[in-house]
Coordinates of C-alpha atoms in Angstrom, one line a residue:
Chain A
X1 CA 0.0 0.0 0.0
X2 CA 2.4 2.7 -1.1
X3 CA 0.8 3.9 -4.3
X4 CA -0.8 7.0 -2.7
X5 CA 0.1 10.5 -1.7
X6 CA 0.2 11.1 2.1
X7 CA -1.8 14.2 3.1
X8 CA -0.3 16.8 5.5
X9 CA -2.7 18.5 8.0
X10 CA -2.2 21.7 6.0
X11 CA -3.7 20.1 2.9
X12 CA -6.6 18.7 5.0
X13 CA -7.1 22.2 6.3
X14 CA -7.3 23.5 2.7
X15 CA -10.1 21.1 1.9
X16 CA -11.9 22.0 5.2
X17 CA -11.9 25.6 4.0
X18 CA -14.6 24.6 1.5
X19 CA -17.1 24.9 4.4
X20 CA -17.0 28.6 3.6
X21 CA -19.1 27.8 0.6
X22 CA -21.8 26.4 2.8
X23 CA -21.4 29.2 5.3
X24 CA -21.8 31.8 2.5
X25 CA -24.9 30.2 1.2
X26 CA -26.4 30.1 4.7
X27 CA -25.6 33.7 5.3
X28 CA -26.7 34.9 1.8
X29 CA -30.0 33.1 2.0
X30 CA -30.5 33.7 5.7
X31 CA -30.9 30.0 6.4
X32 CA -29.6 30.4 9.9
X33 CA -27.6 27.2 9.6
X34 CA -24.2 28.7 10.6
X35 CA -24.3 27.2 14.0
X36 CA -25.2 23.7 12.8
X37 CA -22.6 24.0 10.0
X38 CA -19.9 25.0 12.5
X39 CA -20.9 22.2 14.9
X40 CA -21.0 19.6 12.0
X41 CA -17.6 20.7 10.8
X42 CA -16.0 20.4 14.2
X43 CA -17.7 17.0 14.8
X44 CA -16.5 15.7 11.5
X45 CA -12.9 16.6 12.3
X46 CA -12.9 15.6 15.9
X47 CA -14.8 12.3 15.4
X48 CA -12.6 11.2 12.5
X49 CA -9.4 12.2 14.2
X50 CA -10.4 10.2 17.2
X51 CA -11.5 7.2 15.2
X52 CA -8.1 7.3 13.4
X53 CA -6.4 7.1 16.8
X54 CA -8.6 4.3 18.0
X55 CA -8.1 2.3 14.8
X56 CA -4.3 2.8 15.0
X57 CA -4.5 1.4 18.5
X58 CA -6.8 -1.5 17.5
X59 CA -4.6 -2.4 14.5
X60 CA -1.5 -2.4 16.6
X61 CA -2.9 -4.5 19.4
X62 CA -4.4 -7.0 16.9
X63 CA -6.3 -9.0 19.5
X64 CA -9.7 -10.6 18.9
X65 CA -11.2 -9.3 22.1
X66 CA -10.3 -5.7 21.3
X67 CA -11.8 -6.1 17.8
X68 CA -15.0 -7.6 19.2
X69 CA -15.2 -4.9 21.9
X70 CA -15.0 -2.1 19.3
X71 CA -17.5 -4.0 17.1
X72 CA -19.9 -4.2 20.0
X73 CA -19.7 -0.5 20.7
X74 CA -20.2 0.3 17.0
X75 CA -23.2 -2.0 16.9
X76 CA -24.8 -0.6 20.0
X77 CA -24.4 3.0 18.8
X78 CA -25.9 2.0 15.4
X79 CA -28.9 0.4 17.1
X80 CA -29.6 3.3 19.4
X81 CA -29.2 5.8 16.6
X82 CA -31.8 3.9 14.5
X83 CA -34.4 4.2 17.3
X84 CA -33.6 7.8 18.1
X85 CA -34.3 8.9 14.6
X86 CA -37.8 7.7 14.8
X87 CA -40.6 10.2 15.3
X88 CA -42.8 7.7 17.1
X89 CA -41.8 5.6 20.0
X90 CA -43.1 2.7 21.8
X91 CA -41.8 0.9 24.9
X92 CA -39.0 -1.5 24.0
X93 CA -38.1 0.2 20.7
X94 CA -34.4 0.5 21.7
X95 CA -34.1 -3.1 22.4
X96 CA -35.8 -4.0 19.1
X97 CA -33.5 -1.8 17.0
X98 CA -30.3 -3.0 18.8
X99 CA -31.3 -6.6 18.5
X100 CA -32.1 -6.2 14.8
X101 CA -28.9 -4.3 13.9
X102 CA -26.9 -6.8 16.0
X103 CA -28.3 -9.9 14.5
X104 CA -28.3 -8.8 10.9
X105 CA -25.0 -7.0 10.7
X106 CA -23.0 -9.6 12.7
X107 CA -24.5 -12.5 10.7
X108 CA -23.6 -11.0 7.4
X109 CA -20.2 -9.8 8.6
X110 CA -19.4 -13.3 9.9
X111 CA -20.4 -14.7 6.5
X112 CA -18.0 -12.3 4.8
X113 CA -15.1 -13.0 7.1
X114 CA -15.5 -16.8 7.4
X115 CA -16.9 -17.8 4.0
X116 CA -16.1 -15.1 1.4
X117 CA -12.6 -14.0 2.6
X118 CA -11.2 -17.3 3.7
X119 CA -7.7 -16.4 2.9
X120 CA -7.3 -13.7 5.5
X121 CA -4.9 -14.8 8.2
X122 CA -7.3 -14.6 11.1
X123 CA -11.1 -13.9 11.2
X124 CA -10.7 -10.9 13.5
X125 CA -8.0 -9.2 11.4
X126 CA -9.1 -5.6 12.1
X127 CA -8.1 -4.3 8.7
X128 CA -11.0 -6.3 7.3
X129 CA -13.4 -6.9 10.2
X130 CA -13.9 -3.3 11.3
X131 CA -14.4 -1.5 7.9
X132 CA -16.7 -4.3 6.7
X133 CA -18.8 -4.2 9.8
X134 CA -18.8 -0.4 9.7
X135 CA -20.1 -0.2 6.2
X136 CA -22.7 -2.9 6.9
X137 CA -23.8 -1.2 10.1
X138 CA -24.2 2.2 8.4
X139 CA -26.5 0.9 5.7
X140 CA -28.5 -1.5 7.9
X141 CA -29.1 1.4 10.3
X142 CA -30.7 3.3 7.4
X143 CA -32.9 0.4 6.4
X144 CA -34.0 -0.2 10.0
X145 CA -34.7 3.4 10.7
X146 CA -36.8 3.9 7.5
X147 CA -38.6 0.6 8.0
X148 CA -39.4 1.4 11.6
X149 CA -40.6 4.9 10.8
X150 CA -42.8 3.7 8.0
X151 CA -44.4 1.0 10.1
X152 CA -45.2 3.1 13.2
X153 CA -46.4 6.0 11.0
X154 CA -48.7 3.7 9.0
X155 CA -50.1 2.0 12.1
X156 CA -50.6 5.2 13.9
X157 CA -52.4 7.0 11.0
X158 CA -54.3 3.9 9.9
X159 CA -55.5 2.8 13.3
X160 CA -59.1 2.6 12.4
X161 CA -58.5 0.7 9.2
X162 CA -56.4 -1.9 11.1
X163 CA -59.0 -2.2 13.8
X164 CA -61.9 -2.6 11.4
X165 CA -60.1 -5.5 9.9
X166 CA -59.5 -7.0 13.3
X167 CA -63.2 -6.4 14.1
X168 CA -64.2 -8.5 11.0
X169 CA -62.1 -11.5 12.2
X170 CA -58.7 -10.8 10.8
X171 CA -55.8 -12.2 12.8
X172 CA -53.2 -9.6 13.9
X173 CA -51.0 -10.5 11.0
X174 CA -53.8 -10.2 8.5
X175 CA -54.8 -6.8 9.9
X176 CA -51.2 -5.5 9.8
X177 CA -49.8 -7.1 6.7
X178 CA -50.4 -4.0 4.6
X179 CA -48.4 -1.6 6.8
X180 CA -45.8 -4.4 7.5
X181 CA -45.2 -5.0 3.8
X182 CA -45.1 -1.3 3.1
X183 CA -42.5 -0.8 5.8
X184 CA -40.2 -3.6 4.7
X185 CA -40.4 -2.5 1.1
X186 CA -39.7 1.1 2.0
X187 CA -36.7 0.1 4.1
X188 CA -35.2 -1.8 1.2
X189 CA -35.7 0.8 -1.5
X190 CA -32.5 2.8 -0.9
X191 CA -30.2 -0.1 -1.2
X192 CA -31.9 -1.4 -4.3
X193 CA -31.7 2.1 -5.8
X194 CA -28.0 2.3 -5.1
X195 CA -27.4 -1.1 -6.5
X196 CA -29.1 0.1 -9.7
X197 CA -26.8 3.1 -10.3
X198 CA -23.6 1.9 -8.7
X199 CA -20.7 2.5 -11.0
X200 CA -22.8 4.7 -13.3
X201 CA -23.8 7.6 -11.2
X202 CA -21.6 7.0 -8.2
X203 CA -18.3 5.4 -7.4
X204 CA -18.8 4.0 -3.9
X205 CA -16.5 5.4 -1.1
X206 CA -14.8 2.1 -0.4
X207 CA -13.9 1.5 -4.0
X208 CA -12.7 5.1 -4.4
X209 CA -10.5 4.6 -1.4
X210 CA -9.0 1.5 -2.8
X211 CA -8.3 3.1 -6.1
X212 CA -6.6 6.0 -4.5
X213 CA -4.6 3.5 -2.4
X214 CA -3.3 2.1 -5.6
X215 CA -5.4 -1.0 -6.1
X216 CA -6.0 -2.2 -9.6
X217 CA -9.6 -1.2 -10.7
X218 CA -10.5 -4.8 -11.5
X219 CA -9.6 -5.8 -8.0
X220 CA -11.3 -2.9 -6.3
X221 CA -14.5 -3.7 -8.3
X222 CA -14.6 -7.2 -6.9
X223 CA -14.5 -5.9 -3.4
X224 CA -17.3 -3.5 -4.2
X225 CA -19.5 -6.2 -5.6
X226 CA -19.0 -8.2 -2.5
X227 CA -19.8 -5.3 -0.2
X228 CA -22.9 -4.4 -2.1
X229 CA -24.4 -7.8 -1.6
X230 CA -23.4 -7.9 2.0
X231 CA -25.1 -4.5 2.6
X232 CA -28.2 -5.6 0.7
X233 CA -28.7 -8.8 2.7
X234 CA -27.9 -7.2 6.0
X235 CA -30.3 -4.3 5.3
X236 CA -33.1 -6.8 4.3
X237 CA -32.5 -8.9 7.4
X238 CA -32.3 -5.9 9.7
X239 CA -35.4 -4.3 8.3
X240 CA -37.5 -7.4 8.4
X241 CA -36.2 -8.0 12.0
X242 CA -37.2 -4.6 13.3
X243 CA -40.5 -4.6 11.6
X244 CA -41.4 -8.1 12.9
X245 CA -40.2 -7.2 16.4
X246 CA -42.2 -4.0 16.4
X247 CA -45.3 -5.8 15.1
X248 CA -45.0 -8.3 18.0
X249 CA -44.7 -5.4 20.5
X250 CA -47.7 -3.5 19.1
X251 CA -50.1 -6.5 18.7
X252 CA -50.6 -9.0 21.4
X253 CA -51.6 -12.7 21.3
X254 CA -55.2 -11.8 21.7
X255 CA -55.0 -10.1 18.3
X256 CA -55.4 -6.7 19.9
X257 CA -53.7 -3.6 18.4
X258 CA -52.0 -1.8 21.3
X259 CA -52.1 1.6 19.6
X260 CA -51.8 3.4 23.0
X261 CA -48.2 2.2 23.1
X262 CA -47.2 4.4 20.2
X263 CA -46.1 7.9 21.3
X264 CA -45.5 10.8 19.1
X265 CA -42.4 12.9 20.0
X266 CA -43.4 16.5 19.8
X267 CA -39.9 18.0 20.0
X268 CA -39.3 18.1 16.2
Chain B
X1 CA -79.2 -9.1 36.7
X2 CA -81.5 -12.0 35.5
X3 CA -80.4 -15.1 37.3
X4 CA -77.2 -16.3 35.5
X5 CA -77.2 -20.0 36.2
X6 CA -73.5 -20.1 35.2
X7 CA -72.2 -23.6 34.3
X8 CA -75.8 -25.0 34.3
X9 CA -76.8 -22.1 32.1
X10 CA -77.7 -24.5 29.2
X11 CA -81.0 -25.4 30.9
X12 CA -82.8 -22.6 29.2
X13 CA -82.0 -20.1 26.5
X14 CA -78.2 -19.9 26.6
X15 CA -76.3 -16.6 26.7
X16 CA -74.8 -15.6 23.4
X17 CA -72.5 -13.1 25.0
X18 CA -71.7 -12.2 28.6
X19 CA -69.6 -9.4 30.0
X20 CA -68.5 -10.2 33.6
X21 CA -67.1 -7.3 35.6
X22 CA -65.2 -5.6 32.8
X23 CA -62.7 -3.1 34.1
X24 CA -60.7 -0.7 32.0
X25 CA -58.3 1.8 33.4
X26 CA -56.1 4.4 31.8
X27 CA -53.5 6.3 33.7
X28 CA -55.3 7.1 37.0
X29 CA -58.9 7.1 35.6
X30 CA -61.3 4.2 35.6
X31 CA -63.0 4.1 32.3
X32 CA -65.1 1.0 32.8
X33 CA -66.0 0.0 36.4
X34 CA -66.9 -3.7 36.6
X35 CA -69.5 -3.6 33.8
X36 CA -71.6 -6.8 33.5
X37 CA -74.1 -7.5 30.7
X38 CA -75.8 -10.6 29.5
X39 CA -76.9 -10.9 25.9
X40 CA -79.3 -13.6 24.7
X41 CA -80.6 -14.5 21.3
X42 CA -83.4 -12.1 20.4
X43 CA -82.0 -9.2 22.5
X44 CA -82.0 -5.8 20.9
X45 CA -80.2 -3.6 23.4
X46 CA -79.7 0.1 23.2
X47 CA -77.0 1.8 25.4
X48 CA -77.6 5.5 26.0
X49 CA -75.7 7.9 28.1
X50 CA -73.6 11.1 27.9
X51 CA -70.4 11.5 25.9
X52 CA -67.4 10.1 27.7
X53 CA -69.5 7.7 29.8
X54 CA -67.7 4.7 28.3
X55 CA -70.3 3.5 25.8
X56 CA -67.8 3.1 23.0
X57 CA -65.2 1.5 25.3
X58 CA -67.8 -1.0 26.4
X59 CA -68.6 -2.1 22.9
X60 CA -64.9 -2.3 22.1
X61 CA -64.4 -4.4 25.2
X62 CA -67.2 -6.7 24.1
X63 CA -65.4 -7.2 20.8
X64 CA -62.2 -7.8 22.7
X65 CA -60.5 -5.0 20.8
X66 CA -58.8 -3.5 23.9
X67 CA -56.8 -5.2 26.7
X68 CA -58.8 -5.2 29.9
X69 CA -57.6 -4.7 33.4
X70 CA -60.2 -7.0 34.8
X71 CA -63.2 -9.2 34.0
X72 CA -63.9 -11.4 31.1
X73 CA -66.0 -11.8 28.0
X74 CA -67.8 -15.1 27.5
X75 CA -69.1 -16.4 24.3
X76 CA -71.7 -19.2 24.6
X77 CA -70.5 -19.6 28.2
X78 CA -66.8 -19.9 27.4
X79 CA -63.8 -17.7 27.8
X80 CA -62.4 -16.4 24.5
X81 CA -58.6 -16.3 24.3
X82 CA -55.7 -16.1 21.8
X83 CA -56.4 -18.1 18.7
X84 CA -60.1 -18.1 19.2
X85 CA -60.3 -14.3 19.1
X86 CA -60.5 -13.9 15.3
X87 CA -63.3 -16.5 15.1
X88 CA -65.1 -14.8 18.0
X89 CA -64.8 -11.4 16.3
X90 CA -66.1 -12.8 13.0
X91 CA -69.4 -13.7 14.9
X92 CA -69.5 -10.7 17.2
X93 CA -68.7 -7.8 15.0
X94 CA -68.0 -4.3 16.1
X95 CA -68.7 -1.5 13.7
X96 CA -66.9 1.9 14.1
X97 CA -68.9 5.0 14.4
X98 CA -67.3 6.3 11.2
X99 CA -66.7 3.4 8.9
X100 CA -63.3 2.9 7.5
X101 CA -63.2 1.5 4.0
X102 CA -60.2 0.7 1.8
X103 CA -59.6 2.5 -1.5
X104 CA -61.3 0.8 -4.4
X105 CA -64.9 -0.2 -5.2
X106 CA -67.7 -1.1 -2.9
X107 CA -67.4 -4.7 -4.1
X108 CA -63.7 -4.8 -3.4
X109 CA -64.4 -3.7 0.1
X110 CA -67.1 -6.3 0.5
X111 CA -64.7 -9.0 -0.7
X112 CA -61.9 -8.0 1.6
X113 CA -62.8 -10.2 4.7
X114 CA -62.8 -13.3 2.5
X115 CA -59.1 -13.1 2.4
X116 CA -58.9 -13.8 6.1
X117 CA -58.3 -17.3 7.3
X118 CA -61.3 -17.4 9.5
X119 CA -63.6 -16.9 6.5
X120 CA -61.8 -19.2 4.1
X121 CA -64.8 -21.6 3.9
X122 CA -67.0 -18.8 2.8
X123 CA -67.5 -17.3 -0.7
X124 CA -68.4 -13.8 -1.7
X125 CA -72.1 -13.8 -2.6
X126 CA -73.1 -10.8 -4.8
X127 CA -76.7 -12.0 -5.0
X128 CA -77.1 -11.5 -1.3
X129 CA -75.9 -7.9 -1.6
X130 CA -78.1 -7.2 -4.6
X131 CA -81.1 -8.4 -2.5
X132 CA -80.2 -6.3 0.5
X133 CA -79.5 -3.2 -1.7
X134 CA -82.8 -3.7 -3.5
X135 CA -84.6 -3.5 -0.1
X136 CA -83.0 -0.1 0.3
X137 CA -84.1 1.0 -3.2
X138 CA -80.6 0.7 -4.7
X139 CA -79.4 -1.4 -7.7
X140 CA -76.3 -3.4 -8.3
X141 CA -74.4 -0.5 -9.8
X142 CA -73.8 0.5 -6.2
X143 CA -71.3 -2.3 -6.0
X144 CA -69.1 -0.7 -8.6
X145 CA -69.1 2.7 -6.9
X146 CA -65.7 3.9 -5.7
X147 CA -65.0 4.3 -2.0
X148 CA -64.0 8.0 -2.5
X149 CA -67.4 8.8 -4.1
X150 CA -69.5 7.4 -1.2
X151 CA -71.4 9.7 1.2
X152 CA -71.2 9.1 5.0
X153 CA -74.5 7.2 4.8
X154 CA -73.4 5.0 1.9
X155 CA -70.2 4.2 3.7
X156 CA -72.1 3.1 6.7
X157 CA -74.3 0.9 4.5
X158 CA -71.2 -0.7 3.0
X159 CA -69.8 -1.3 6.4
X160 CA -73.0 -3.0 7.5
X161 CA -73.2 -5.1 4.3
X162 CA -69.6 -6.2 4.8
X163 CA -70.3 -7.3 8.4
X164 CA -73.7 -8.9 7.7
X165 CA -72.5 -11.1 4.9
X166 CA -70.3 -12.9 7.4
X167 CA -73.4 -14.2 9.3
X168 CA -72.6 -12.6 12.7
X169 CA -74.6 -13.5 15.8
X170 CA -74.1 -10.2 17.4
X171 CA -73.7 -6.7 15.9
X172 CA -72.1 -4.1 18.1
X173 CA -73.1 -0.7 16.5
X174 CA -71.3 2.3 17.8
X175 CA -73.6 5.3 17.0
X176 CA -73.9 4.2 13.4
X177 CA -76.2 7.0 12.5
X178 CA -74.8 9.9 14.5
X179 CA -73.2 11.6 11.5
X180 CA -76.0 10.8 9.0
X181 CA -79.1 12.7 7.9
X182 CA -82.5 11.3 8.7
X183 CA -83.0 9.6 5.4
X184 CA -79.7 7.7 5.7
X185 CA -80.4 6.9 9.3
X186 CA -83.6 5.3 8.3
X187 CA -81.8 3.2 5.7
X188 CA -79.3 2.0 8.3
X189 CA -82.0 1.1 10.8
X190 CA -84.0 -0.7 8.1
X191 CA -81.0 -2.7 7.0
X192 CA -80.2 -3.8 10.6
X193 CA -83.8 -4.6 11.2
X194 CA -84.1 -6.8 8.2
X195 CA -80.9 -8.6 9.1
X196 CA -82.2 -9.2 12.6
X197 CA -85.6 -10.4 11.4
X198 CA -84.0 -13.2 9.4
X199 CA -83.3 -15.2 12.5
X200 CA -84.6 -13.2 15.5
X201 CA -84.1 -16.1 18.0
X202 CA -80.4 -16.6 17.2
X203 CA -79.2 -13.0 16.8
X204 CA -78.6 -10.0 19.0
X205 CA -77.7 -6.4 18.4
X206 CA -76.4 -3.7 20.7
X207 CA -76.7 -0.1 19.6
X208 CA -74.9 2.8 21.2
X209 CA -76.9 5.9 20.6
X210 CA -77.4 9.5 21.8
X211 CA -80.8 9.6 20.5
X212 CA -83.5 8.5 23.0
X213 CA -86.2 8.2 20.3
X214 CA -83.9 6.0 18.2
X215 CA -83.1 3.9 21.3
X216 CA -86.7 3.1 21.8
X217 CA -87.3 2.5 18.1
X218 CA -84.5 0.0 17.5
X219 CA -84.3 -1.7 20.9
X220 CA -86.5 -3.8 23.2
X221 CA -84.3 -2.9 26.1
X222 CA -82.6 0.4 26.9
X223 CA -79.6 0.6 29.3
X224 CA -78.1 3.7 30.7
X225 CA -74.3 4.2 30.9
X226 CA -72.8 6.8 33.3
X227 CA -69.3 7.4 34.4
X228 CA -68.1 3.9 33.3
X229 CA -71.0 2.0 34.9
X230 CA -74.0 0.4 33.4
X231 CA -77.3 1.1 35.1
X232 CA -79.2 -2.1 35.1
X233 CA -82.6 -0.6 34.4
X234 CA -83.6 -3.4 32.1
X235 CA -86.9 -2.3 30.7
X236 CA -88.5 -4.7 28.2

């Protein structure tokens, strides 16, 4: 890995200056986004510098329990973020998103590390395990968040429709299958869209990184194909997982719709 | 109430539906305070009472639509639980005050329940609907009308036809005419009445209504609900 130009902090700073463009637009159009822009810039710099340090440390230690520890933390944050983005809450939503992210992302990452990339020296090699998990988590998080939001929104706004089906003898599943299908489908749309245009409209970040690092395009492309399918399957699993878990939380075994469990957060 | 002989209740006309001490609480308020009600075949019960007295909640509780904090609903003397609930609800049907129909035609709405497992033995019967519509002075073209073109009264008629085609034993009607003009109200009353008259010994209907005159017109027994309790002034 020596085919790339190392950046000095001065050069990074030069790129960071581009934030003035956003700032100028915000001031020019009176968008009042200066504060958020400033905060976002600072967070970008600080978080990435920190993660750089952490990864240096993890790569150097090269121990399985350190890798798993970092992976657990990443997964937990992804799960909690997925729930926190939701406009409507119900008791147990946090547990459901964490479980869904955890099961889907880890299953798919394990498949990648043990089955697809058999030649790597050890399964926990941080150079592979952490970036793979990170990319899968980021995308699964989106699917879960969108699926969850669609489901709770549909159930809350279509309460009477769901209940009138229950009142005619529908099982809880028969009454909810419309919203459930809608939620799963919506959660999977973004990844399908990006699979449609990948390589034409966008060059994915990972592939770009490998190209800059000097990898042959044909090799970088293979990695990207693998990662697209990993992401797609993890997103599907995670979305179905969170939708089913939410369904089980919002409908009980007596086929009752527990609409009172869904709260709307007003602080938007 | 009238001597419930409990387990030996089969000796005379058995209860279709019984509410035994239904309790519903929300936060620190008691919405239903130990409400009991016995329903036999042939009963036409009206429940009157002020807004917020728990009339709707009682009907919903009878259809097992809400979790209860106490009491039980019995159907032909038995507790109804878990997997029996859809079957129970297909025989004891609750109708919302404002009917909720899916997009599409009237016929599509009428066909919808037949996709449920509990109705898989049944077939959609357009002749039955044509007959019932004819009694209201409407022809079969009504079946092709779109949901979005229906008036409030027409929607209520569709909701009733949708429920009645499933051969329920009990209809739980939650102020079905409160938002309708007098002409539509009459149509709804007539429809329910003709359904009931088909097998008056086997069937029962419970109306929640604001309107005292309607209560006496449609029911042979008027009960009063107040502050989550049912006054047992059973006047036949």
